[in-house]
PDB file of C-alpha atoms in Angstrom:
ATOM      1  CA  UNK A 488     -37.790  28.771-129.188  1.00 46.00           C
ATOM      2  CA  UNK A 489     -40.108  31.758-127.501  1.00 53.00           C
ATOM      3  CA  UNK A 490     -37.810  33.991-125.659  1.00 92.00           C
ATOM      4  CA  UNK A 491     -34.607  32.944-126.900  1.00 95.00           C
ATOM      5  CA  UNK A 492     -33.158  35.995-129.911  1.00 96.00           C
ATOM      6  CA  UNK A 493     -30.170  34.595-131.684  1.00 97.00           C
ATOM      7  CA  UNK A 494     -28.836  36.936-134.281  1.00 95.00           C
ATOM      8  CA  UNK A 495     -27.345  37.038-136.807  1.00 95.00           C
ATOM      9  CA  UNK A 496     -29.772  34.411-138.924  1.00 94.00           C
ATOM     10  CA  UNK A 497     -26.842  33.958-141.613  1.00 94.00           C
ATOM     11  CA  UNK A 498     -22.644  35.271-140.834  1.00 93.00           C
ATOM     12  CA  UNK A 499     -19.770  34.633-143.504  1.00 91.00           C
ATOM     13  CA  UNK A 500     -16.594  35.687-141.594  1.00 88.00           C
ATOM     14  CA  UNK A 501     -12.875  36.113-143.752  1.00 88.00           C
ATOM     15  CA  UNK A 502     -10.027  33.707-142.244  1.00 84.00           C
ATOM     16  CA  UNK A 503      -8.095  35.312-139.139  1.00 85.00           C
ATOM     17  CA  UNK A 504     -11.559  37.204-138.366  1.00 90.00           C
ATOM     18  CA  UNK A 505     -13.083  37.284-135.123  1.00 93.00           C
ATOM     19  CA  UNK A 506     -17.009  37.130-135.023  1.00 94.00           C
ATOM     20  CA  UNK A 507     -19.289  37.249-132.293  1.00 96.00           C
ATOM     21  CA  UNK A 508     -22.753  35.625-132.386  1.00 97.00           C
ATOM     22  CA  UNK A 509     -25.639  37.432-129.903  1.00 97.00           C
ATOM     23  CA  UNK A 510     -27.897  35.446-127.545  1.00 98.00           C
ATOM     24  CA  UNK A 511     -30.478  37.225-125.585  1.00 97.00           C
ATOM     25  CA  UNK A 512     -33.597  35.396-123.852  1.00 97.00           C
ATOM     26  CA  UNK A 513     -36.555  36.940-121.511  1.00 95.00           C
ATOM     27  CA  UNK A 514     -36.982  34.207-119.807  1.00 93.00           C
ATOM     28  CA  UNK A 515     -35.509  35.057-116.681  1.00 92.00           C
ATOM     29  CA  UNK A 516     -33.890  31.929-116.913  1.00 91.00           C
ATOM     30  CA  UNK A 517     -30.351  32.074-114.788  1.00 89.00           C
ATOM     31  CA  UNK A 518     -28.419  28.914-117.065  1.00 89.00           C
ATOM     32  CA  UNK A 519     -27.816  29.931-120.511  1.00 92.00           C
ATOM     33  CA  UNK A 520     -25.755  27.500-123.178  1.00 92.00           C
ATOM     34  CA  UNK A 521     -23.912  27.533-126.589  1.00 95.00           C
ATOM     35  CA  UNK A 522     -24.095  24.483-128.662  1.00 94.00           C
ATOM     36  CA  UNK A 523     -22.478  23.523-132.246  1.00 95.00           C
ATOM     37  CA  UNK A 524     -23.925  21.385-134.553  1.00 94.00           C
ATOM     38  CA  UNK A 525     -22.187  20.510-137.758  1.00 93.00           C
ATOM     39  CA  UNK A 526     -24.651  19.248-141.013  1.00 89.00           C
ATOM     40  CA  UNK A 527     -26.047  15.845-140.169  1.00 85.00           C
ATOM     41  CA  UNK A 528     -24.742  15.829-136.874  1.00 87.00           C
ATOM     42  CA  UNK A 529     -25.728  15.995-133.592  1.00 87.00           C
ATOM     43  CA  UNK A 530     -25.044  18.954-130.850  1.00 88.00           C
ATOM     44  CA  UNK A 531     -21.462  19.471-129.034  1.00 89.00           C
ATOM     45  CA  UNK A 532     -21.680  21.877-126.191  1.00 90.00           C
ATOM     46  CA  UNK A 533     -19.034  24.688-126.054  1.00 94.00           C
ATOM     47  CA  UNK A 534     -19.456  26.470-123.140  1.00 94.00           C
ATOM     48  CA  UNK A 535     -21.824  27.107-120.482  1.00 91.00           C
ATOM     49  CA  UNK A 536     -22.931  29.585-117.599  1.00 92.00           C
ATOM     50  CA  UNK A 537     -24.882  28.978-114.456  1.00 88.00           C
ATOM     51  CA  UNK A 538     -24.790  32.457-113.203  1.00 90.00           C
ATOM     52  CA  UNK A 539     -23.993  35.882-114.224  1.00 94.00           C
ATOM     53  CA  UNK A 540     -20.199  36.627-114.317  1.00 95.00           C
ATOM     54  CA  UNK A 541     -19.802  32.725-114.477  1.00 93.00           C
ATOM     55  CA  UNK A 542     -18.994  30.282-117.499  1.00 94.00           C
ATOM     56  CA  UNK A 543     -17.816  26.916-117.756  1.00 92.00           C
ATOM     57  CA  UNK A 544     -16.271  25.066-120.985  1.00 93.00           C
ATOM     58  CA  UNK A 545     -17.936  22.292-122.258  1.00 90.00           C
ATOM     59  CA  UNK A 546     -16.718  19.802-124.598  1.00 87.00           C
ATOM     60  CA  UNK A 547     -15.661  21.978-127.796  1.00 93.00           C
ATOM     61  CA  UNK A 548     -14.562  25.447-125.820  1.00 95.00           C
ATOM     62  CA  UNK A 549     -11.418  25.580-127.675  1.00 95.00           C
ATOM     63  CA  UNK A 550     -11.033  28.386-130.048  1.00 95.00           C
ATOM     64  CA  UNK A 551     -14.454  30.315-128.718  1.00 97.00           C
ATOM     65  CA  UNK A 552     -14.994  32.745-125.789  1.00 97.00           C
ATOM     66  CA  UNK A 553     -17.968  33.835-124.152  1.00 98.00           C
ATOM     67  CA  UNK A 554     -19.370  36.414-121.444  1.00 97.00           C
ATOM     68  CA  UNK A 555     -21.843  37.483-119.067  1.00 97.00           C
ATOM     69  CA  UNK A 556     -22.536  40.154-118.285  1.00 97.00           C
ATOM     70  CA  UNK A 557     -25.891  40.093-118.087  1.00 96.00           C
ATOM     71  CA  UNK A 558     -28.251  37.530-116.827  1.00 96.00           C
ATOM     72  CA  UNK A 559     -30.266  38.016-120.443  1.00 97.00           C
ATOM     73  CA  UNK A 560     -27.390  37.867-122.396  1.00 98.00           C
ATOM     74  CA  UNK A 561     -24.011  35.547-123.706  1.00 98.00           C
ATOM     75  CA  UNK A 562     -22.883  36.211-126.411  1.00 98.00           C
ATOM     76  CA  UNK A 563     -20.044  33.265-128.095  1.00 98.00           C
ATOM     77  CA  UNK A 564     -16.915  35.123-130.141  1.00 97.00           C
ATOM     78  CA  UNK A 565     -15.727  32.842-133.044  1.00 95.00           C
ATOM     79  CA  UNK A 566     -12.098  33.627-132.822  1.00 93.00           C
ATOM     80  CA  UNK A 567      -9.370  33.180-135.504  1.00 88.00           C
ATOM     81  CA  UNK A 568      -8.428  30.365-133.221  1.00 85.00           C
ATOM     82  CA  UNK A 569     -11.189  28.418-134.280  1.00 87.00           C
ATOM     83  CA  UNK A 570     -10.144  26.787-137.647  1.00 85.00           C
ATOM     84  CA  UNK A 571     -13.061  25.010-138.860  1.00 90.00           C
ATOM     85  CA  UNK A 572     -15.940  27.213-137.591  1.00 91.00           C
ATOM     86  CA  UNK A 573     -18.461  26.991-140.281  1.00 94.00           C
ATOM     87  CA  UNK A 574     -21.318  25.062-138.819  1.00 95.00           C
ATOM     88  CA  UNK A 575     -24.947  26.082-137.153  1.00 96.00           C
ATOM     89  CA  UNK A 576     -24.626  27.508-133.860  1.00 97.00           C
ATOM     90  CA  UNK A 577     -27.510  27.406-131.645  1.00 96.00           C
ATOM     91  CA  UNK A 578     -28.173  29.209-128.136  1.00 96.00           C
ATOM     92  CA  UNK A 579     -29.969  27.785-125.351  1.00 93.00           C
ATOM     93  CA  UNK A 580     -30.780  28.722-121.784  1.00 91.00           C
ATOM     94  CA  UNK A 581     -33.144  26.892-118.852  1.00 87.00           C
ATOM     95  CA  UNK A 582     -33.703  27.692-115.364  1.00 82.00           C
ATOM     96  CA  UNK A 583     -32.294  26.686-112.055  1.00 69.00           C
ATOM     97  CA  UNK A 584     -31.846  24.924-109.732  1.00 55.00           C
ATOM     98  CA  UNK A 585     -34.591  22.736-109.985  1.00 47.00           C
ATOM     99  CA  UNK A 586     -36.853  20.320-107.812  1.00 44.00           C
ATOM    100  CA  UNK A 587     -37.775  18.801-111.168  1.00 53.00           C
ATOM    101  CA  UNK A 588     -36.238  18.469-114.374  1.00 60.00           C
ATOM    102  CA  UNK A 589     -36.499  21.863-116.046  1.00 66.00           C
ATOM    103  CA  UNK A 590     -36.457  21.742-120.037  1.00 78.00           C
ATOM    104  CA  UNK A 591     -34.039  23.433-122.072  1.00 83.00           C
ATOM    105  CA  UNK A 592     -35.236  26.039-124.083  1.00 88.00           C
ATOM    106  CA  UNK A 593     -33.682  26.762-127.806  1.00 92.00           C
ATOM    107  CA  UNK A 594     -33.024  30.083-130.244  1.00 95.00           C
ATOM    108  CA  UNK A 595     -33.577  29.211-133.998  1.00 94.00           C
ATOM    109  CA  UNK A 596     -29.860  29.381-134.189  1.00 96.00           C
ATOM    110  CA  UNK A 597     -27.202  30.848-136.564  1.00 96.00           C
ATOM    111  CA  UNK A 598     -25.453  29.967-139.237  1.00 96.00           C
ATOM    112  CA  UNK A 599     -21.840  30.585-139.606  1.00 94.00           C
ATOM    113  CA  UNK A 600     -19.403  30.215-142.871  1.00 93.00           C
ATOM    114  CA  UNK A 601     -16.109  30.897-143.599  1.00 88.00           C
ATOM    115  CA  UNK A 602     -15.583  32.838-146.648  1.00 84.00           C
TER     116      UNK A 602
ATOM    117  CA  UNK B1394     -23.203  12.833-116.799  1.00 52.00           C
ATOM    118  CA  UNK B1395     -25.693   9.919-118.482  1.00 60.00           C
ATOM    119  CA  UNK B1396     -24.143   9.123-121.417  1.00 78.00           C
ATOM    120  CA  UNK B1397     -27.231   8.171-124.175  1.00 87.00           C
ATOM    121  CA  UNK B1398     -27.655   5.922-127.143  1.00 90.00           C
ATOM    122  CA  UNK B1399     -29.934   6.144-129.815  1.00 93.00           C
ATOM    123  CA  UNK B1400     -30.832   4.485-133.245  1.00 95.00           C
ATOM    124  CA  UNK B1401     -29.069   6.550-135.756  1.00 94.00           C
ATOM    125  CA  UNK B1402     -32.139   6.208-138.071  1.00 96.00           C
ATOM    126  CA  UNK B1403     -35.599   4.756-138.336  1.00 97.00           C
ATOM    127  CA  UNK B1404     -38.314   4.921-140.908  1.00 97.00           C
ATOM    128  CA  UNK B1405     -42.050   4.844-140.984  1.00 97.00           C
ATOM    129  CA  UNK B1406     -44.964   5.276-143.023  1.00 97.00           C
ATOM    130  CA  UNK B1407     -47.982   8.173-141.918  1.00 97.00           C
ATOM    131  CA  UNK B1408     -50.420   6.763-139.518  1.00 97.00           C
ATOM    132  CA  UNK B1409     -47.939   4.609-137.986  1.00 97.00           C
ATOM    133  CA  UNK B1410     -46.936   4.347-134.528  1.00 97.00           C
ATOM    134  CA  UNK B1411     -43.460   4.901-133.945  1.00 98.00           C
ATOM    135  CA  UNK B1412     -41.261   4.018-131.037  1.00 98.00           C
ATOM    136  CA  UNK B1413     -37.893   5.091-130.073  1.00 97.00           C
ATOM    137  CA  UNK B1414     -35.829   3.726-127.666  1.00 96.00           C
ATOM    138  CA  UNK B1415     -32.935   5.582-125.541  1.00 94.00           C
ATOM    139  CA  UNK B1416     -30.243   3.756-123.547  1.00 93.00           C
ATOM    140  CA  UNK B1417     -28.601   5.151-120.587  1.00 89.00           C
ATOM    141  CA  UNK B1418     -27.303   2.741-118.425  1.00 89.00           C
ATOM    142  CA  UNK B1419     -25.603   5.314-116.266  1.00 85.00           C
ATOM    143  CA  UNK B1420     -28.867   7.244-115.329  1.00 87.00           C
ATOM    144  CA  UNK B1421     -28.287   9.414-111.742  1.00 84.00           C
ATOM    145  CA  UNK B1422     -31.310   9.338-109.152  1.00 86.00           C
ATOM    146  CA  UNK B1423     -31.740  12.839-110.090  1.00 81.00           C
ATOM    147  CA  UNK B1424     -31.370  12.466-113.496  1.00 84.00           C
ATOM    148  CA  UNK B1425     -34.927  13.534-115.518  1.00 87.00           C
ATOM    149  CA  UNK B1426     -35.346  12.505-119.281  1.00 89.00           C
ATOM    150  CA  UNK B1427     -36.282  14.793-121.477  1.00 89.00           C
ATOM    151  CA  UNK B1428     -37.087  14.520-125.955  1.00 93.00           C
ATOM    152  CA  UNK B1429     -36.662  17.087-127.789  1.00 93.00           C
ATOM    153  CA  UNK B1430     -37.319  17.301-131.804  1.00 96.00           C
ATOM    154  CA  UNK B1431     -35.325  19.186-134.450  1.00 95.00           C
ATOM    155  CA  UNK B1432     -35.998  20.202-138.191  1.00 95.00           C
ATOM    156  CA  UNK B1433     -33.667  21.469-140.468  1.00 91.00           C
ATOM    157  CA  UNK B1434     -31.440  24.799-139.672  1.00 90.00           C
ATOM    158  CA  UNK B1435     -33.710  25.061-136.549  1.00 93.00           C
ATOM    159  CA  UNK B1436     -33.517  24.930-132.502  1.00 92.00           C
ATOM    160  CA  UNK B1437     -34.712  21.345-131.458  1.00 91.00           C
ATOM    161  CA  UNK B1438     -38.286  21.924-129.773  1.00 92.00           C
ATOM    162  CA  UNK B1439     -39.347  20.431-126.582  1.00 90.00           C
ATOM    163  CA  UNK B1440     -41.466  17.061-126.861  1.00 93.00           C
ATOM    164  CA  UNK B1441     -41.760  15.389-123.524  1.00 93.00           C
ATOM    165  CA  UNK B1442     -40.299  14.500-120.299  1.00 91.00           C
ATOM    166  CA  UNK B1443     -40.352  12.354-117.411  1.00 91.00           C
ATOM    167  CA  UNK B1444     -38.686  10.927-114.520  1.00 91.00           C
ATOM    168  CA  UNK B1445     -40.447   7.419-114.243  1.00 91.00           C
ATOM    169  CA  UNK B1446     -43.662   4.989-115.583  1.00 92.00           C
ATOM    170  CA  UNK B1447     -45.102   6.595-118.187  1.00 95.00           C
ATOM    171  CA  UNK B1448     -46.125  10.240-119.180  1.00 95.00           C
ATOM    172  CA  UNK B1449     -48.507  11.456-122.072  1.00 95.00           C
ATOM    173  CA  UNK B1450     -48.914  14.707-123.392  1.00 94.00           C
ATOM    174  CA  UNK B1451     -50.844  15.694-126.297  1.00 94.00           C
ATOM    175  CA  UNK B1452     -48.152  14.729-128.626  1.00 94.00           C
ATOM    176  CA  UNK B1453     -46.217  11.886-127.085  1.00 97.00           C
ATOM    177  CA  UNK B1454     -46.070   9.381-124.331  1.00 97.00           C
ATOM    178  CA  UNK B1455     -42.667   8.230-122.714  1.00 97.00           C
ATOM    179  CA  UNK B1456     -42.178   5.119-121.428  1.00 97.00           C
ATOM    180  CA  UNK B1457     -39.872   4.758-118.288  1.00 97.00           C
ATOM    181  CA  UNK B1458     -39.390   1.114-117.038  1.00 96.00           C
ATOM    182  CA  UNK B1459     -38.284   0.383-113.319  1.00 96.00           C
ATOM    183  CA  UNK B1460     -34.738   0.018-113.609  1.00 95.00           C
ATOM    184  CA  UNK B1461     -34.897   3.829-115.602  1.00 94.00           C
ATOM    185  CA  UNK B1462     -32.241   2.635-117.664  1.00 94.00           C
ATOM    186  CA  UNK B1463     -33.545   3.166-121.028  1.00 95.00           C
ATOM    187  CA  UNK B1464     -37.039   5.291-122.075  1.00 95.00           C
ATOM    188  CA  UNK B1465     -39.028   4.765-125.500  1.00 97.00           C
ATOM    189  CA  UNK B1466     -40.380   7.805-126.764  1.00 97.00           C
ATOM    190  CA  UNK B1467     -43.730   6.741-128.428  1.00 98.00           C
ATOM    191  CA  UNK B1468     -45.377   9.220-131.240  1.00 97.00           C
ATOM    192  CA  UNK B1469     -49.048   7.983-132.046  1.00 95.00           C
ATOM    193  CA  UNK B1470     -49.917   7.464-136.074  1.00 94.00           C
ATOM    194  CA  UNK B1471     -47.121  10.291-137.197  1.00 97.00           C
ATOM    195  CA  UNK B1472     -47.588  11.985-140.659  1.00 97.00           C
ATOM    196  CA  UNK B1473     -45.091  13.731-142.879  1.00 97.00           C
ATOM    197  CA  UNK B1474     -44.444  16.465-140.818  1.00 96.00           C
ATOM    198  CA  UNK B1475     -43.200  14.173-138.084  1.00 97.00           C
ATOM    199  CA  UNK B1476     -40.334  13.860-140.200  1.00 97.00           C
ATOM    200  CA  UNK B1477     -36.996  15.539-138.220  1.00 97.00           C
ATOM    201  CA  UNK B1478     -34.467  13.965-135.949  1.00 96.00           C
ATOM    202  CA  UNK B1479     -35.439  13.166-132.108  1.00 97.00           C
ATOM    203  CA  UNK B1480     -32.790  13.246-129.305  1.00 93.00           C
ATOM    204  CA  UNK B1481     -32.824  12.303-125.876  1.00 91.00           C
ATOM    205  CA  UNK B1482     -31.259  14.119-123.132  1.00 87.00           C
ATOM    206  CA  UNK B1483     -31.041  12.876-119.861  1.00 84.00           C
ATOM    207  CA  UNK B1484     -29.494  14.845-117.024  1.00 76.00           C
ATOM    208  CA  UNK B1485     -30.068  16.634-114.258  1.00 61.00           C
ATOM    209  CA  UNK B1486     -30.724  20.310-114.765  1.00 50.00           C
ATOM    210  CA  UNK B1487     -28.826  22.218-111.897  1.00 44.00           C
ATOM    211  CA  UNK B1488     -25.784  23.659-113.652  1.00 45.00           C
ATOM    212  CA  UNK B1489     -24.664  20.240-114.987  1.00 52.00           C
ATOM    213  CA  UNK B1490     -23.304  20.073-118.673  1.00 59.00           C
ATOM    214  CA  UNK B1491     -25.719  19.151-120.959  1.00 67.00           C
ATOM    215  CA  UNK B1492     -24.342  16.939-123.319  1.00 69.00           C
ATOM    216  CA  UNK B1493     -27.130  15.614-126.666  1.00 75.00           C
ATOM    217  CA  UNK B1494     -26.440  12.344-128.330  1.00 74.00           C
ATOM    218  CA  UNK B1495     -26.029  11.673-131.611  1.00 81.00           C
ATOM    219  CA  UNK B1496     -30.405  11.497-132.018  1.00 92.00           C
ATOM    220  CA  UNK B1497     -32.214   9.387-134.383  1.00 96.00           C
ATOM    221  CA  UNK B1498     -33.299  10.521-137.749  1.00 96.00           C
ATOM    222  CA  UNK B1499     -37.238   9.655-138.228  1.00 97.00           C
ATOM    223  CA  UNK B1500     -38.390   9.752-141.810  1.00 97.00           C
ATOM    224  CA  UNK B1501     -42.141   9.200-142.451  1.00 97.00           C
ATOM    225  CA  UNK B1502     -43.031   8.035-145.960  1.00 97.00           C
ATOM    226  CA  UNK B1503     -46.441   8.794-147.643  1.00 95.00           C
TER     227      UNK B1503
END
């Protein structure tokens, strides 16, 4: 949503191939996030960062890596590790810490398949 | 981290009022609650959020009783394009995981 650049829209990536998905918001928002969400599903955390140079798995982490570098960026590697990866992949981010509840704020997401 | 539950799926026709209801038993003091909507092959989109009573905004209200243990997310005589699924997320947004529930699948019929 506003702010939040996921890209590729569409990826098809060959078995044993690493592929990395890009995540940039201009928010200024310090907590960014990586979710998966398989068809008629709901969404499964992989990993998440608080900070720059910080990252913490969340529920799914195996088989994906991520970085950050950059407070605007975190980008989420699909590795050959990973061996059901075809599923929408959608990048988040929100601001804290927070005297209130701060909102999570979404990208329109990408779509991966396995070719 | 508030674990949530959710009807998997509810149905409506346009002009209705629809109401959802969230369980989470295991709220925190901090813990806000926040709804968020979702179409097809897109980011879900904030709705609403609140910490107790009730809260209106020009789309929704959310009712919070006392206890906090559950919240209804009410959506005032939907139409078609209300159509999507609705999740509630409750947790407190300082670095903690995030974790959605399953949501509920809304499906307004003309």
């Amino acid at each position: 949503d506003g702010g939040i650049t996921q890209s590729p829209k569409y990826l098809f990536r060959k078995e044993g191939q690493n592929v990395t998905l890009s995540c940039e918001q201009n928010l200024n928002h310090d907590a960014m996030y990586w979710y998966r969400q398989d068809p008629g599903q709901g969404l499964r955390l992989i990993y998440y960062s608080q900070i720059v140079n910080d990252f913490q798995k969340g529920d799914i982490a195996e088989g994906y890596s991520v970085s950050r570098e950059k407070k605007e960026s975190f980008p989420l590697t699909v590795t050959s590790a990973q061996k059901n990866p075809t599923a929408f992949y959608l990048c988040a981010s929100s601001s804290t810490p927070a005297l209130s509840g701060n909102t999570i704020y979404f990208g329109e997401g990408s779509w991966l398949t396995v070719v | 981290l508030a674990k949530t539950t959710q009807p998997i799926s509810m149905d409506s026709y346009e002009g209705q009022e629809v109401n959802i209801t969230c369980s989470h038993n295991n709220i925190a003091t901090n813990d806000y609650i926040t709804w968020y909507q979702q179409f097809p092959s897109q980011g879900p989109r904030f709705i609403i959020q609140g910490y107790k009573t009730k809260v209106t905004n020009e789309v929704a209200s959310l009712f919070i009783p006392a206890d906090r243990k559950s919240s209804t997310l009410s959506l005032p005589r939907v139409s078609l394009s209300d159509t999507a699924v609705y999740y509630c997320l409750v947790g407190y947004n300082a670095g903690n995981m995030l974790t959605f529930g399953g949501g509920t699948r809304l499906m307004v019929k003309p």
